[in-house]
Amino acid sequence: MSLDPDYAGRKGYDSRFLGVDARLPKLTDAVRAKAFTLPGVRGDAAYELKYHHFSIIMNREARLAFVAAVNVDATAEFRQTREGTDRWFIDPRMDAAFQAGKEFYADNPLDRGHLVRRADAAWGGSPEEAAQANEDTFHFTNCSPQHEIFNQAAKARNEDLLLWGNIEQHIAGQIGASGGRLSVFNGPVFRSTDRSHRGLRIPKEFWKIVVYRNSARHLKALAFILSQEGLIADLPLEDFAVGPYRPFQVRVQRIEARTKLDFAYLRDADPLEQGAFESHSAPGSNSILLTSIDDIVT
């Protein structure tokens, strides 16, 4: 595995990929001071680390991403499959002290969990473009510690668990008429109560917002939360046990409240804000438990 050395040539996440505005979220005053900024760059662009087909805004205090945003093209001519042994990279644009590196993943059941999924970014109009995008997903900036059952599809199936990949594939299957394109945002939920492991706080929850245009060309934004709290319950003792683990569909506003990121322009595209929520949830509930893929409200 080799890495494209030309970081200046990376275009990053395309906010107009769907033909409408689906821009990166804004950092609110509550978290802006924690974000890494590129030297010599002004405005919101200073927070954006650009890669091939995706961008990341880093929380330098947590050493993990606030948000990773990727454009997914299911109809691209070329796709890069996974080959050989994974090799992860420190992003040279950012001091290694602000990136959670390989030392946090040895001799425990914590996986290097991709935020931008390799399969989501690894596409292009040429084999070279697809390969470069694939390799970019192996930056530690795109990595977050995830329990192996949370991160690995085969182990999740053994536990009868629903993963991000299942959710994205289901949604992609529903949008053939809209050109097979998605934009996906995701990241960890940071809490002061997160357990510390080797000096790094391990997120209990992760969030995802999938944005697409339906067959009527209307913009849709579906928001989800997935918890690994039960899986890392005994983390300080390095004694991991499988516990409660379920995905939920929630309102975009709930993601905003938990992350302090501003997705205001997506609220009106959320079907749970358009009357769909009440018919799919119990009275008094603020989320929809996904017991199967068919529970997703689109």
Short mmCIF file of C-alpha atoms in Angstrom, two decimals, residues 83-236:
data_model
loop_
_atom_site.label_atom_id
_atom_site.label_comp_id
_atom_site.label_asym_id
_atom_site.label_seq_id
_atom_site.Cartn_x
_atom_site.Cartn_y
_atom_site.Cartn_z
CA GLU A 83 -5.87 -6.10 -0.85
CA GLY A 84 -2.95 -7.19 1.31
CA THR A 85 -2.23 -6.07 4.86
CA ASP A 86 -3.67 -2.82 6.15
CA ARG A 87 -1.16 -0.07 6.83
CA TRP A 88 -2.23 3.05 8.70
CA PHE A 89 -0.67 6.50 8.32
CA ILE A 90 -0.20 9.60 10.43
CA ASP A 91 -1.38 12.69 8.53
CA PRO A 92 1.74 14.86 8.11
CA ARG A 93 -0.30 18.07 8.05
CA MET A 94 -1.11 17.61 11.73
CA ASP A 95 1.19 16.98 14.69
CA ALA A 96 1.16 13.27 15.60
CA ALA A 97 0.42 14.26 19.21
CA PHE A 98 -3.09 15.25 18.08
CA GLN A 99 -3.77 11.87 16.37
CA ALA A 100 -4.58 8.61 18.17
CA GLY A 101 -2.02 6.25 16.66
CA LYS A 102 -1.27 2.54 16.65
CA GLU A 103 -0.30 2.42 20.34
CA PHE A 104 -3.98 2.42 21.35
CA TYR A 105 -4.88 -0.71 19.37
CA ALA A 106 -2.33 -3.31 20.44
CA ASP A 107 -3.08 -6.30 22.68
CA ASN A 108 -6.80 -5.60 23.17
CA PRO A 109 -10.05 -6.16 21.25
CA LEU A 110 -10.10 -2.55 19.99
CA ASP A 111 -10.10 -2.30 16.20
CA ARG A 112 -8.92 0.57 14.08
CA GLY A 113 -12.45 1.51 13.13
CA HIS A 114 -12.82 3.42 9.87
CA LEU A 115 -15.10 6.45 10.18
CA VAL A 116 -15.26 6.89 6.42
CA ARG A 117 -15.72 3.27 5.36
CA ARG A 118 -13.11 2.06 2.89
CA ALA A 119 -15.85 0.74 0.59
CA ASP A 120 -17.57 4.16 0.58
CA ALA A 121 -14.55 6.16 -0.60
CA ALA A 122 -12.76 3.64 -2.84
CA TRP A 123 -14.31 4.57 -6.18
CA GLY A 124 -13.31 6.66 -9.16
CA GLY A 125 -13.21 7.30 -12.87
CA SER A 126 -9.91 5.43 -13.11
CA PRO A 127 -8.21 2.60 -11.20
CA GLU A 128 -5.67 5.11 -9.88
CA GLU A 129 -8.33 7.41 -8.46
CA ALA A 130 -10.11 4.51 -6.74
CA ALA A 131 -6.82 3.22 -5.31
CA GLN A 132 -5.78 6.63 -3.99
CA ALA A 133 -9.14 7.11 -2.28
CA ASN A 134 -8.93 3.63 -0.78
CA GLU A 135 -5.48 4.35 0.66
CA ASP A 136 -6.57 7.70 2.10
CA THR A 137 -9.09 5.96 4.37
CA PHE A 138 -6.15 4.46 6.26
CA HIS A 139 -5.11 7.74 7.87
CA PHE A 140 -5.31 7.70 11.66
CA THR A 141 -7.40 10.87 11.41
CA ASN A 142 -10.10 8.60 9.91
CA CYS A 143 -9.76 6.07 12.72
CA SER A 144 -11.62 5.64 16.00
CA PRO A 145 -11.27 2.84 18.57
CA GLN A 146 -14.15 0.41 18.13
CA HIS A 147 -14.71 -2.95 19.76
CA GLU A 148 -14.00 -5.76 17.28
CA ILE A 149 -17.62 -6.93 17.38
CA PHE A 150 -18.79 -3.37 16.72
CA ASN A 151 -16.42 -3.04 13.77
CA GLN A 152 -16.31 -6.48 12.10
CA ALA A 153 -19.31 -7.64 10.12
CA ALA A 154 -18.74 -11.38 10.61
CA LYS A 155 -18.50 -11.06 14.40
CA ALA A 156 -21.51 -8.76 14.46
CA ARG A 157 -23.57 -11.31 12.54
CA ASN A 158 -22.68 -13.92 15.15
CA GLU A 159 -24.16 -11.61 17.77
CA ASP A 160 -27.18 -10.76 15.58
CA LEU A 161 -26.16 -7.10 15.42
CA LEU A 162 -26.93 -4.42 12.83
CA LEU A 163 -23.92 -2.40 11.61
CA TRP A 164 -23.45 0.84 9.70
CA GLY A 165 -22.72 -1.06 6.51
CA ASN A 166 -26.10 -2.81 6.66
CA ILE A 167 -27.85 0.53 7.07
CA GLU A 168 -26.00 2.22 4.20
CA GLN A 169 -26.51 -0.72 1.84
CA HIS A 170 -30.22 -0.73 2.57
CA ILE A 171 -30.54 2.99 1.85
CA ALA A 172 -28.40 2.74 -1.30
CA GLY A 173 -30.72 0.00 -2.53
CA GLN A 174 -33.67 2.34 -2.21
CA ILE A 175 -32.22 5.17 -4.31
CA GLY A 176 -31.41 3.65 -7.67
CA ALA A 177 -33.69 6.16 -9.35
CA SER A 178 -31.66 9.04 -7.91
CA GLY A 179 -28.37 7.96 -9.42
CA GLY A 180 -26.94 5.79 -6.66
CA ARG A 181 -25.25 8.66 -4.83
CA LEU A 182 -25.04 9.29 -1.10
CA SER A 183 -23.27 11.77 1.12
CA VAL A 184 -22.49 10.41 4.57
CA PHE A 185 -21.45 12.21 7.74
CA ASN A 186 -20.38 10.39 10.89
CA GLY A 187 -18.23 10.53 13.99
CA PRO A 188 -17.99 9.78 17.70
CA VAL A 189 -20.05 11.28 20.50
CA PHE A 190 -17.61 12.83 22.99
CA ARG A 191 -18.51 12.77 26.67
CA SER A 192 -16.53 13.65 29.79
CA THR A 193 -17.71 10.33 31.24
CA ASP A 194 -16.13 8.22 28.47
CA ARG A 195 -13.76 5.62 29.90
CA SER A 196 -10.05 6.28 29.51
CA HIS A 197 -7.77 3.64 27.99
CA ARG A 198 -4.01 4.29 27.74
CA GLY A 199 -4.72 8.00 28.05
CA LEU A 200 -7.37 8.08 25.33
CA ARG A 201 -11.08 8.45 26.02
CA ILE A 202 -12.98 5.69 24.17
CA PRO A 203 -16.30 6.91 22.73
CA LYS A 204 -19.35 4.94 23.82
CA GLU A 205 -21.48 6.06 20.90
CA PHE A 206 -21.12 6.87 17.25
CA TRP A 207 -23.50 8.78 15.00
CA LYS A 208 -24.19 8.82 11.28
CA ILE A 209 -26.28 10.97 8.94
CA VAL A 210 -26.97 9.59 5.45
CA VAL A 211 -28.04 12.20 2.89
CA TYR A 212 -29.50 11.40 -0.53
CA ARG A 213 -32.17 12.40 -3.03
CA ASN A 214 -35.15 10.09 -3.36
CA SER A 215 -36.94 9.04 -6.55
CA ALA A 216 -38.88 12.33 -6.48
CA ARG A 217 -35.51 14.16 -6.24
CA HIS A 218 -36.30 15.41 -2.74
CA LEU A 219 -33.41 15.69 -0.31
CA LYS A 220 -33.53 13.21 2.59
CA ALA A 221 -31.35 13.07 5.71
CA LEU A 222 -31.55 9.98 7.95
CA ALA A 223 -29.80 10.13 11.33
CA PHE A 224 -28.63 7.19 13.43
CA ILE A 225 -26.87 6.47 16.72
CA LEU A 226 -25.01 3.22 17.41
CA SER A 227 -23.70 2.43 20.88
CA GLN A 228 -20.80 0.22 21.95
CA GLU A 229 -21.22 1.07 25.63
CA GLY A 230 -21.97 -2.51 26.65
CA LEU A 231 -19.01 -3.82 24.67
CA ILE A 232 -16.46 -1.64 26.48
CA ALA A 233 -18.03 -1.73 29.94
CA ASP A 234 -14.90 -3.18 31.57
CA LEU A 235 -12.38 -1.37 29.43
CA PRO A 236 -10.01 -0.13 32.19
#
